[in-house]
Short mmCIF file of C-alpha atoms and ligand atoms in Angstrom, two decimals:
data_model
loop_
_atom_site.label_atom_id
_atom_site.label_comp_id
_atom_site.label_asym_id
_atom_site.label_seq_id
_atom_site.Cartn_x
_atom_site.Cartn_y
_atom_site.Cartn_z
CA MET A 1 76.65 -18.47 -43.15
CA SER A 2 77.37 -16.66 -46.39
CA GLN A 3 79.82 -14.05 -47.57
CA LEU A 4 77.90 -10.92 -48.37
CA SER A 5 78.06 -7.64 -50.03
CA ILE A 6 75.12 -5.50 -51.08
CA ALA A 7 74.62 -2.70 -53.48
CA HIS A 8 74.17 0.11 -51.01
CA VAL A 9 74.98 0.51 -47.32
CA PRO A 10 73.84 3.98 -46.28
CA ARG A 11 76.50 5.83 -44.33
CA PRO A 12 75.49 6.85 -40.77
CA MET A 13 75.25 10.62 -40.37
CA ARG A 14 75.66 10.80 -36.59
CA HIS A 15 78.26 8.12 -36.07
CA PHE A 16 81.88 7.91 -37.07
CA THR A 17 82.71 5.63 -39.97
CA PRO A 18 86.03 5.64 -41.82
CA ALA A 19 86.02 6.86 -45.42
CA GLN A 20 87.08 3.43 -46.53
CA HIS A 21 88.18 0.03 -45.22
CA TRP A 22 87.72 -2.00 -42.04
CA MET A 23 87.38 -0.48 -38.55
CA ASN A 24 86.87 -2.02 -35.10
CA ASP A 25 87.72 -0.83 -31.55
CA PRO A 26 88.19 2.83 -30.61
CA ASN A 27 91.79 3.37 -29.46
CA GLY A 28 93.78 6.16 -27.85
CA LEU A 29 90.85 8.51 -27.21
CA PHE A 30 92.10 11.86 -25.91
CA PHE A 31 91.06 15.51 -25.70
CA ASP A 32 93.82 18.02 -26.40
CA GLY A 33 91.94 21.04 -25.01
CA GLU A 34 90.31 21.86 -28.35
CA LEU A 35 89.84 18.68 -30.30
CA TYR A 36 88.79 15.16 -29.46
CA HIS A 37 91.08 12.57 -31.02
CA LEU A 38 89.70 9.19 -31.98
CA TYR A 39 92.04 6.47 -33.16
CA PHE A 40 90.69 3.12 -34.21
CA GLN A 41 91.61 -0.41 -35.16
CA TYR A 42 92.01 -0.05 -38.90
CA ASN A 43 93.01 -2.05 -41.93
CA PRO A 44 94.53 0.47 -44.35
CA HIS A 45 94.29 -2.03 -47.19
CA GLY A 46 90.78 -3.47 -47.15
CA VAL A 47 87.39 -4.22 -45.61
CA GLU A 48 88.55 -7.33 -43.71
CA HIS A 49 90.06 -7.46 -40.22
CA GLY A 50 93.81 -7.58 -40.85
CA ASN A 51 96.94 -5.42 -41.23
CA MET A 52 95.83 -3.82 -37.98
CA SER A 53 96.96 -0.22 -37.63
CA TRP A 54 95.59 2.88 -35.91
CA GLY A 55 93.38 5.09 -38.06
CA HIS A 56 92.78 8.63 -36.79
CA ALA A 57 90.01 11.24 -36.76
CA THR A 58 89.39 14.48 -34.86
CA SER A 59 86.28 16.40 -33.85
CA SER A 60 85.41 19.50 -31.85
CA ASP A 61 81.95 18.22 -30.87
CA LEU A 62 82.14 14.39 -30.95
CA VAL A 63 79.61 14.37 -33.81
CA ASN A 64 81.41 15.84 -36.84
CA TRP A 65 84.67 14.06 -37.54
CA SER A 66 87.55 14.72 -39.91
CA GLU A 67 89.63 11.74 -40.84
CA HIS A 68 93.43 11.96 -40.99
CA PRO A 69 96.11 9.72 -42.40
CA VAL A 70 96.90 6.49 -40.55
CA ALA A 71 98.62 7.34 -37.25
CA ILE A 72 100.43 4.08 -36.43
CA LEU A 73 101.06 1.58 -39.17
CA HIS A 74 101.56 -2.18 -38.81
CA ASP A 75 104.85 -3.65 -40.00
CA GLU A 76 105.86 -7.02 -41.41
CA ARG A 77 106.10 -8.65 -37.99
CA HIS A 78 103.51 -6.90 -35.82
CA ASP A 79 99.94 -5.75 -35.97
CA ILE A 80 99.09 -2.67 -33.91
CA PHE A 81 96.27 -3.86 -31.67
CA SER A 82 94.15 -1.82 -29.27
CA GLY A 83 95.56 0.59 -26.72
CA SER A 84 95.39 4.10 -25.33
CA ILE A 85 97.00 7.53 -25.36
CA VAL A 86 98.13 9.93 -22.65
CA ILE A 87 99.65 13.39 -22.88
CA ASP A 88 102.97 13.30 -21.03
CA ARG A 89 102.76 16.91 -19.78
CA HIS A 90 105.84 16.74 -17.58
CA ASN A 91 107.88 14.74 -20.07
CA SER A 92 108.23 11.88 -17.61
CA SER A 93 109.19 9.64 -20.53
CA GLY A 94 112.00 11.94 -21.64
CA LEU A 95 110.68 11.54 -25.19
CA GLY A 96 109.66 15.21 -25.50
CA ASP A 97 111.71 17.73 -27.45
CA GLY A 98 111.56 20.40 -24.75
CA SER A 99 108.85 22.46 -26.45
CA THR A 100 105.74 20.27 -26.84
CA ALA A 101 104.41 17.63 -24.46
CA PRO A 102 104.79 14.24 -26.13
CA VAL A 103 101.58 12.39 -26.91
CA ILE A 104 102.26 8.81 -25.90
CA ALA A 105 100.45 5.80 -27.33
CA LEU A 106 100.63 2.44 -25.56
CA TYR A 107 99.37 -0.34 -27.79
CA THR A 108 99.63 -4.08 -28.16
CA ALA A 109 102.29 -5.21 -30.60
CA ALA A 110 100.67 -8.45 -31.74
CA ALA A 111 103.08 -10.82 -33.46
CA ARG A 112 101.60 -11.72 -36.83
CA ASP A 113 102.32 -15.40 -36.26
CA GLY A 114 100.16 -15.29 -33.11
CA SER A 115 103.05 -16.25 -30.82
CA ASN A 116 103.23 -13.14 -28.66
CA GLN A 117 101.34 -10.02 -27.55
CA ALA A 118 103.35 -7.39 -25.68
CA GLN A 119 102.80 -3.73 -24.90
CA ALA A 120 104.68 -1.22 -27.02
CA LEU A 121 104.96 2.55 -27.16
CA ALA A 122 104.87 5.15 -29.90
CA TYR A 123 105.22 8.90 -29.37
CA SER A 124 104.08 11.95 -31.23
CA LEU A 125 105.66 15.39 -31.09
CA ASP A 126 103.06 17.02 -33.35
CA GLY A 127 100.00 16.63 -31.14
CA GLY A 128 98.99 13.14 -32.18
CA TYR A 129 99.11 13.27 -35.98
CA SER A 130 102.30 11.31 -36.61
CA PHE A 131 103.99 8.79 -34.35
CA THR A 132 107.44 7.27 -33.97
CA LYS A 133 107.69 3.75 -32.57
CA TYR A 134 109.94 3.71 -29.51
CA ALA A 135 113.32 2.09 -30.19
CA GLY A 136 113.18 0.10 -26.93
CA ASN A 137 109.91 -1.71 -27.75
CA PRO A 138 108.27 -3.70 -26.33
CA VAL A 139 108.00 -1.89 -22.99
CA LEU A 140 106.11 -4.72 -21.28
CA ASP A 141 106.36 -8.35 -22.32
CA ARG A 142 105.03 -11.31 -20.29
CA ASN A 143 105.83 -13.86 -23.00
CA SER A 144 102.11 -14.31 -23.45
CA ALA A 145 100.14 -14.78 -26.64
CA ASP A 146 97.02 -13.07 -25.19
CA PHE A 147 98.24 -10.10 -23.16
CA ARG A 148 96.63 -7.01 -24.65
CA ASP A 149 94.67 -3.75 -24.76
CA PRO A 150 96.65 -1.45 -22.40
CA LYS A 151 94.62 1.48 -21.02
CA VAL A 152 96.84 4.01 -19.26
CA PHE A 153 95.82 6.84 -16.95
CA HIS A 154 97.54 9.09 -14.44
CA TYR A 155 96.78 8.07 -10.86
CA SER A 156 96.92 10.83 -8.29
CA GLY A 157 95.70 9.88 -4.82
CA PRO A 158 96.64 8.76 -1.34
CA ALA A 159 99.15 6.25 -2.74
CA GLY A 160 101.06 8.85 -4.77
CA ASP A 161 101.32 10.14 -8.34
CA TYR A 162 102.16 7.74 -11.14
CA TRP A 163 100.98 6.17 -14.36
CA VAL A 164 98.75 3.11 -14.14
CA MET A 165 98.19 0.61 -16.94
CA VAL A 166 95.18 -1.70 -17.00
CA ALA A 167 95.50 -4.60 -19.45
CA VAL A 168 94.16 -8.13 -19.82
CA GLU A 169 95.39 -11.67 -19.95
CA ALA A 170 92.44 -12.29 -22.24
CA VAL A 171 92.19 -16.07 -22.08
CA GLU A 172 92.86 -16.27 -18.32
CA ARG A 173 89.99 -13.76 -17.77
CA ARG A 174 92.31 -11.62 -15.73
CA VAL A 175 92.78 -7.85 -15.56
CA LEU A 176 96.33 -6.81 -14.65
CA PHE A 177 97.37 -3.49 -13.13
CA TYR A 178 100.85 -2.03 -13.64
CA ARG A 179 102.58 1.11 -12.44
CA SER A 180 105.20 3.32 -14.03
CA GLU A 181 106.99 6.60 -13.35
CA ASN A 182 108.06 7.14 -16.96
CA LEU A 183 105.69 5.10 -19.20
CA LEU A 184 108.69 3.03 -20.30
CA GLU A 185 109.25 0.69 -17.35
CA TRP A 186 106.29 -1.05 -15.76
CA ASP A 187 105.94 -2.88 -12.44
CA GLU A 188 103.05 -5.23 -11.75
CA LEU A 189 100.69 -4.03 -9.02
CA SER A 190 97.88 -6.57 -8.84
CA GLY A 191 95.28 -8.57 -10.72
CA PHE A 192 91.50 -8.93 -10.82
CA GLY A 193 89.44 -11.91 -11.94
CA PRO A 194 88.23 -14.27 -13.12
CA GLN A 195 84.86 -13.01 -11.81
CA ALA A 196 81.29 -12.69 -13.08
CA ALA A 197 80.72 -13.30 -16.81
CA CYS A 198 83.59 -15.41 -18.15
CA ALA A 199 82.18 -17.35 -21.09
CA GLY A 200 84.45 -15.46 -23.50
CA VAL A 201 87.85 -13.80 -23.51
CA TRP A 202 88.25 -10.56 -21.58
CA GLU A 203 89.28 -7.58 -23.69
CA CYS A 204 89.66 -3.80 -23.68
CA PRO A 205 89.52 -2.96 -19.94
CA ASP A 206 89.18 0.59 -18.63
CA LEU A 207 89.24 1.88 -15.07
CA LEU A 208 87.21 5.05 -14.49
CA GLU A 209 86.95 7.24 -11.43
CA LEU A 210 83.39 8.54 -11.66
CA PRO A 211 81.54 11.14 -9.63
CA VAL A 212 78.41 10.04 -7.77
CA GLU A 213 75.55 12.44 -8.52
CA ASP A 214 74.68 14.92 -5.77
CA SER A 215 77.67 14.05 -3.62
CA ALA A 216 81.37 14.75 -3.34
CA GLU A 217 81.98 11.03 -3.52
CA THR A 218 83.69 9.19 -6.36
CA LYS A 219 83.77 5.47 -7.04
CA TRP A 220 85.94 3.42 -9.39
CA VAL A 221 84.37 1.50 -12.22
CA LEU A 222 86.15 -1.30 -14.06
CA VAL A 223 84.73 -1.60 -17.57
CA LEU A 224 85.44 -4.89 -19.27
CA SER A 225 84.50 -6.23 -22.66
CA LEU A 226 84.07 -9.94 -23.21
CA ASN A 227 83.60 -11.99 -26.32
CA PRO A 228 81.57 -14.12 -26.64
CA GLY A 229 79.32 -14.45 -23.57
CA GLY A 230 77.77 -10.96 -23.56
CA VAL A 231 74.24 -10.56 -22.23
CA ALA A 232 72.74 -10.17 -25.71
CA GLY A 233 74.95 -12.88 -27.20
CA GLY A 234 78.46 -12.57 -28.62
CA SER A 235 80.40 -9.43 -27.72
CA GLY A 236 79.28 -7.49 -24.64
CA THR A 237 80.57 -5.17 -21.94
CA GLN A 238 80.19 -5.71 -18.22
CA TYR A 239 81.24 -3.40 -15.41
CA PHE A 240 82.25 -3.64 -11.76
CA ILE A 241 81.86 -0.82 -9.24
CA GLY A 242 84.31 -0.61 -6.37
CA ASP A 243 87.45 1.11 -5.18
CA PHE A 244 91.01 1.47 -6.40
CA ASP A 245 93.61 2.29 -3.78
CA GLY A 246 96.46 2.87 -6.20
CA THR A 247 97.41 -0.81 -6.15
CA SER A 248 94.33 -3.02 -6.37
CA PHE A 249 90.76 -2.79 -7.52
CA THR A 250 88.25 -4.16 -5.01
CA PRO A 251 84.67 -4.57 -6.24
CA ASP A 252 81.83 -3.70 -3.86
CA HIS A 253 80.44 -7.17 -4.51
CA GLU A 254 82.69 -10.16 -5.16
CA GLN A 255 81.14 -12.53 -7.68
CA PRO A 256 81.97 -16.07 -8.65
CA ALA A 257 83.34 -16.66 -12.14
CA ARG A 258 80.57 -17.96 -14.37
CA ASP A 259 80.72 -19.36 -17.84
CA HIS A 260 76.95 -19.31 -18.28
CA THR A 261 75.47 -18.06 -21.49
CA ASP A 262 71.79 -18.17 -20.54
CA PHE A 263 70.05 -14.82 -20.36
CA ALA A 264 68.58 -15.27 -16.85
CA THR A 265 72.01 -15.79 -15.28
CA LEU A 266 73.76 -13.16 -17.38
CA ALA A 267 71.01 -10.61 -16.65
CA GLU A 268 72.00 -10.65 -12.97
CA GLY A 269 75.26 -8.92 -13.91
CA ALA A 270 75.94 -5.22 -14.52
CA TRP A 271 76.09 -4.50 -18.25
CA LEU A 272 77.02 -1.27 -19.92
CA ASP A 273 74.67 -2.17 -22.76
CA TRP A 274 71.95 -4.75 -23.40
CA GLY A 275 72.03 -4.67 -27.19
CA ARG A 276 74.10 -6.62 -29.70
CA ASP A 277 76.38 -3.82 -30.86
CA ASN A 278 78.31 -1.97 -28.19
CA TYR A 279 81.81 -3.35 -27.66
CA ALA A 280 85.31 -2.35 -26.63
CA GLY A 281 84.12 1.00 -25.25
CA VAL A 282 86.80 3.14 -23.59
CA SER A 283 87.08 6.65 -22.15
CA PHE A 284 88.83 9.84 -23.23
CA HIS A 285 92.05 10.92 -21.57
CA GLY A 286 92.52 14.65 -21.02
CA LEU A 287 89.03 15.60 -19.81
CA PRO A 288 88.66 17.46 -16.51
CA ARG A 289 88.90 15.13 -13.53
CA ASN A 290 85.70 13.20 -12.85
CA ARG A 291 84.30 13.95 -16.29
CA CYS A 292 84.08 10.87 -18.41
CA THR A 293 83.04 10.26 -22.02
CA LEU A 294 83.02 6.86 -23.71
CA ILE A 295 82.86 5.72 -27.31
CA ALA A 296 82.51 2.07 -28.34
CA TRP A 297 82.64 0.03 -31.51
CA MET A 298 79.07 -0.48 -32.72
CA SER A 299 79.36 -4.11 -33.76
CA ASN A 300 79.68 -7.67 -32.57
CA TRP A 301 82.34 -10.25 -33.44
CA ASP A 302 79.47 -12.74 -33.97
CA TYR A 303 78.94 -11.25 -37.44
CA ALA A 304 81.17 -8.15 -37.84
CA ARG A 305 83.39 -9.86 -40.41
CA GLN A 306 80.42 -10.86 -42.54
CA LEU A 307 78.36 -7.68 -42.52
CA PRO A 308 77.55 -6.17 -45.88
CA HIS A 309 79.82 -3.30 -46.73
CA GLU A 310 80.55 -0.61 -49.20
CA ARG A 311 84.00 0.94 -49.28
CA TRP A 312 84.02 0.91 -45.49
CA ARG A 313 82.96 -1.52 -42.79
CA GLY A 314 82.42 -0.57 -39.15
CA SER A 315 80.92 2.27 -37.14
CA MET A 316 81.36 3.77 -33.68
CA THR A 317 78.53 4.35 -31.18
CA THR A 318 77.34 7.83 -30.30
CA ALA A 319 79.63 9.28 -27.60
CA ARG A 320 78.14 9.04 -24.13
CA LYS A 321 78.89 10.92 -20.93
CA VAL A 322 78.93 8.61 -17.93
CA ASP A 323 78.62 9.12 -14.21
CA LEU A 324 77.18 7.22 -11.24
CA LEU A 325 73.85 7.31 -9.46
CA ARG A 326 73.23 5.95 -6.01
CA THR A 327 70.10 3.81 -6.24
CA ASP A 328 68.17 1.66 -3.72
CA THR A 329 70.21 -1.34 -4.75
CA GLY A 330 73.66 0.28 -4.86
CA TYR A 331 75.53 2.37 -7.41
CA ALA A 332 74.75 2.24 -11.10
CA VAL A 333 76.35 3.72 -14.20
CA ARG A 334 74.31 6.37 -15.99
CA GLN A 335 74.90 7.30 -19.63
CA ARG A 336 73.85 10.35 -21.55
CA PHE A 337 74.19 10.95 -25.31
CA VAL A 338 76.67 13.67 -26.16
CA GLY A 339 76.08 16.31 -28.83
CA LEU A 340 72.29 16.51 -28.93
CA PRO A 341 70.56 19.74 -29.93
CA ALA A 342 67.85 21.30 -27.73
CA ALA A 343 64.86 18.96 -27.59
CA ALA A 344 61.74 19.73 -29.61
CA ALA A 345 58.51 20.41 -27.72
CA ALA A 346 56.76 17.24 -26.56
CA GLU A 347 53.27 16.28 -27.74
CA SER A 348 50.81 14.40 -25.56
CA TYR A 349 49.50 11.14 -26.94
CA GLY A 350 46.72 9.07 -25.40
CA ALA A 351 45.80 5.46 -26.10
CA GLY A 352 45.91 4.50 -29.77
CA THR A 353 48.32 4.45 -32.67
CA HIS A 354 50.16 7.59 -33.71
CA GLU A 355 52.26 8.08 -36.77
CA LEU A 356 55.57 9.92 -36.74
CA ALA A 357 57.22 10.82 -40.04
CA LEU A 358 61.00 11.10 -39.80
CA GLN A 359 63.43 12.89 -42.06
CA GLY A 360 66.85 11.49 -41.33
CA PRO A 361 68.54 11.08 -37.94
CA THR A 362 66.11 11.73 -35.09
CA LEU A 363 65.94 11.55 -31.33
CA ILE A 364 62.59 10.34 -30.03
CA ASP A 365 61.96 10.97 -26.37
CA VAL A 366 59.12 8.86 -24.95
CA GLN A 367 57.75 9.47 -21.48
CA ALA A 368 54.77 7.36 -20.47
CA ARG A 369 52.85 6.93 -17.24
CA ASP A 370 50.22 4.55 -15.92
CA LEU A 371 51.58 1.71 -17.99
CA GLY A 372 50.10 -1.66 -17.08
CA GLU A 373 51.19 -5.01 -18.43
CA GLU A 374 51.00 -3.86 -22.01
CA PRO A 375 54.01 -2.00 -23.40
CA VAL A 376 54.23 1.01 -25.67
CA ARG A 377 54.96 -0.36 -29.11
CA ALA A 378 57.20 1.45 -31.62
CA ARG A 379 57.26 -0.04 -35.11
CA PHE A 380 59.82 1.32 -37.56
CA PHE A 381 59.23 1.33 -41.32
CA ARG A 382 61.36 2.00 -44.38
CA ALA A 383 60.44 4.63 -46.97
CA ASP A 384 58.92 1.92 -49.19
CA GLY A 385 56.53 1.01 -46.35
CA SER A 386 58.15 -2.30 -45.40
CA PRO A 387 58.74 -3.04 -41.69
CA LEU A 388 62.27 -2.58 -40.37
CA SER A 389 62.26 -3.43 -36.67
CA GLU A 390 60.12 -3.18 -33.56
CA LEU A 391 60.59 -1.97 -30.00
CA LEU A 392 58.39 -2.92 -27.06
CA LEU A 393 58.75 -0.32 -24.33
CA GLY A 394 57.30 -1.62 -21.09
CA ALA A 395 57.55 -0.28 -17.57
CA GLN A 396 59.65 -3.29 -16.58
CA GLN A 397 61.45 -4.25 -19.76
CA ILE A 398 62.38 -2.96 -23.20
CA SER A 399 62.77 -5.42 -26.06
CA HIS A 400 64.07 -4.80 -29.55
CA GLN A 401 63.21 -7.27 -32.23
CA ARG A 402 65.63 -7.02 -35.14
CA PRO A 403 64.84 -9.16 -38.17
CA SER A 404 67.56 -10.09 -40.65
CA GLY A 405 66.66 -7.09 -42.79
CA ARG A 406 69.37 -6.61 -45.40
CA VAL A 407 71.83 -8.83 -43.54
CA ASP A 408 72.01 -12.48 -44.48
CA HIS A 409 73.73 -13.92 -41.42
CA GLU A 410 72.25 -16.48 -39.03
CA LEU A 411 73.38 -14.68 -35.85
CA TYR A 412 72.16 -11.24 -36.88
CA PRO A 413 68.36 -11.50 -36.52
CA SER A 414 67.63 -11.45 -32.79
CA THR A 415 65.51 -10.06 -30.00
CA GLN A 416 67.24 -8.17 -27.23
CA HIS A 417 65.69 -7.80 -23.79
CA MET A 418 66.61 -5.10 -21.30
CA PRO A 419 65.06 -5.36 -17.79
CA LEU A 420 64.42 -1.96 -16.19
CA PRO A 421 64.61 -0.82 -12.57
CA PRO A 422 61.21 -0.61 -10.77
CA SER A 423 59.37 2.46 -12.04
CA ASP A 424 55.79 2.52 -10.81
CA GLY A 425 54.26 2.21 -14.27
CA ARG A 426 56.48 4.91 -15.73
CA LEU A 427 58.66 4.68 -18.77
CA CYS A 428 61.28 7.11 -19.91
CA ALA A 429 63.32 6.32 -23.00
CA GLN A 430 65.38 8.13 -25.62
CA LEU A 431 65.65 6.51 -29.02
CA LEU A 432 68.49 7.72 -31.21
CA LEU A 433 67.84 6.70 -34.80
CA ASP A 434 70.39 7.04 -37.56
CA ALA A 435 71.10 5.22 -40.79
CA GLY A 436 72.29 1.79 -39.69
CA SER A 437 71.45 1.85 -35.98
CA LEU A 438 69.11 2.31 -33.05
CA GLU A 439 70.47 3.34 -29.64
CA VAL A 440 68.12 3.39 -26.65
CA LEU A 441 68.82 5.01 -23.29
CA ALA A 442 66.18 4.29 -20.67
CA ALA A 443 65.45 4.81 -16.98
CA GLY A 444 67.24 8.15 -17.00
CA GLY A 445 70.30 6.60 -18.66
CA LEU A 446 70.67 3.67 -16.26
CA ARG A 447 70.00 1.31 -19.14
CA SER A 448 71.37 1.30 -22.68
CA LEU A 449 70.57 -0.88 -25.69
CA THR A 450 72.54 -0.47 -28.92
CA ASP A 451 71.63 -2.40 -32.06
CA GLN A 452 72.90 -1.98 -35.58
CA LEU A 453 70.40 -1.95 -38.41
CA THR A 454 73.05 -2.52 -41.02
CA GLY A 455 72.24 -1.52 -44.55
CA GLU A 456 69.21 0.56 -43.55
CA GLU A 457 68.41 4.23 -43.95
CA THR A 458 66.93 5.97 -40.90
CA PRO A 459 63.31 4.76 -40.67
CA ALA A 460 60.96 6.99 -42.62
CA ARG A 461 57.97 6.29 -40.40
CA VAL A 462 57.30 5.17 -36.84
CA LEU A 463 53.98 3.85 -35.60
CA LEU A 464 53.73 4.41 -31.89
CA THR A 465 50.98 2.51 -30.09
CA ILE A 466 50.08 3.69 -26.61
CA PRO A 467 48.08 1.06 -24.67
CA GLY A 468 44.70 1.81 -23.08
CA GLY A 469 44.90 3.63 -19.75
CA ALA A 470 48.37 5.03 -20.37
CA GLN A 471 49.37 8.59 -21.18
CA SER A 472 52.49 9.69 -22.96
CA ASP A 473 54.54 12.70 -23.99
CA VAL A 474 56.63 12.28 -27.08
CA ALA A 475 59.24 14.69 -28.40
CA CYS A 476 60.70 14.12 -31.84
CA THR A 477 63.90 16.09 -32.38
CA PRO A 478 65.50 16.04 -35.85
CA LEU A 479 69.26 15.74 -35.50
CA PRO A 480 71.46 17.88 -37.75
CA GLN A 481 72.88 15.79 -40.55
CA HIS A 482 76.05 17.75 -41.05
CA GLY A 483 77.83 14.97 -39.23
CA SER A 484 78.83 13.01 -42.29
CA THR A 485 81.82 11.36 -40.80
CA ALA A 486 83.96 10.64 -43.73
CA THR A 487 83.69 13.84 -45.67
CA GLN A 488 87.35 13.62 -46.55
CA GLU A 489 87.72 10.78 -48.94
CA LEU A 490 91.33 9.86 -48.37
CA LYS A 491 93.33 9.42 -51.50
C1 LIG B 1 88.63 -6.34 -29.35
C2 LIG B 1 89.95 -6.82 -29.90
C3 LIG B 1 91.10 -6.47 -28.97
C4 LIG B 1 92.27 -6.42 -29.91
C5 LIG B 1 91.66 -5.87 -31.17
C6 LIG B 1 92.26 -6.39 -32.44
O1 LIG B 1 87.64 -6.18 -30.31
O2 LIG B 1 89.90 -8.23 -30.11
O3 LIG B 1 91.27 -7.34 -27.88
O4 LIG B 1 93.31 -5.60 -29.42
O5 LIG B 1 90.28 -6.21 -31.13
O6 LIG B 1 91.76 -5.73 -33.56
#
């Protein structure tokens, strides 16, 4: 393994990156009625993970972001680890000033000597731009060194109306649920786990109440990141579908805890993403009930600290809307990219190789029918003609082969496999290409694969090979590039 840095890392145009310095998890996502607020794990002093604080950016469309000064700064004793934000509309905390609803951040105060992680609160009276740490911190301390990542939401249901916090005892592989009337005092409700994939620590939980398409029904989905032990290796995100009665989460299917790391066993689980680079994803607070949008960190702890960098290091995924579909085998999470323009007209391609020339970020929509054993092959090339990566799009599986490219790290080159639901020889996939990444949604959004292509421009050319006997319709939609995410270079 070597310490790297290269001359030029192109900045993604459709993904948030900070103007400078290190970034990891999204934190405190909320919508204030006009703007989406994105906070993030941030080192204000450099491109390494450290001095953890909350950076801040806002957007009206989840594509174009403006970065603001650091929202919550570390101090000599504590790092500000991941957490969430709620708007305290009825001033249940008493921290409001009588005119504006306080914006309340719950985060993990992580002792710098590693001895303790407890949940702490900071409040903002200017809509989320500047925060004051609560004098009575921490608000929830279990005397644990691995108790972190509080995600708070307002529960309103048969059991009553109150705040619920979901957090993890990371090493115990346990999700803990707490309840509060005022965001300051918390009572334990229940716990979940260990269950399913447990080969790494559990981090960044979120509990979503999602609508089921074409019904009045909702189901609860527990989203849980784990590292390592993800389906594609290293950091990954699994989910559990079930019910939350205001006290406990009960999954539809109980699973034994497994510390397997082999693909065949892991592939039996439910994964939010099958690529290498989709971690710590959480949802926005403040959206209308049953509407849910997620953003994740587009990286993997396997190599995040060693990726080549310029002034900044780290990128978010494209925002995705999520809901549930009822399928033959149960419920499944469906994702859709947010912020896409109207699709270009599709062209029909028969068997053979077709060349697509791209100019910057592009969405390629591939629909194929009558696919046999042989997959559709998409080969991506740089402007100088050299190969960049390759996707095999079959009716039963999609695979992305990512060579080391401009990254000199042993865990970076890899091939990701994503099994697809039965489809009768049909394939439907959306490929979102930007500088530095490829995101694939397939099977109508039931499958997602996110891989960084660090250090790369958007491919200049794609060779698409349609196998004999198959037919395809391909739409290539250029994506507006205005979304440079760090237009404000912070002084
Ligand atoms: C997940 C994570 C969290 C923690 C944060 C620290 O990537 O490890 O559990 O709060 O990053 O930056």
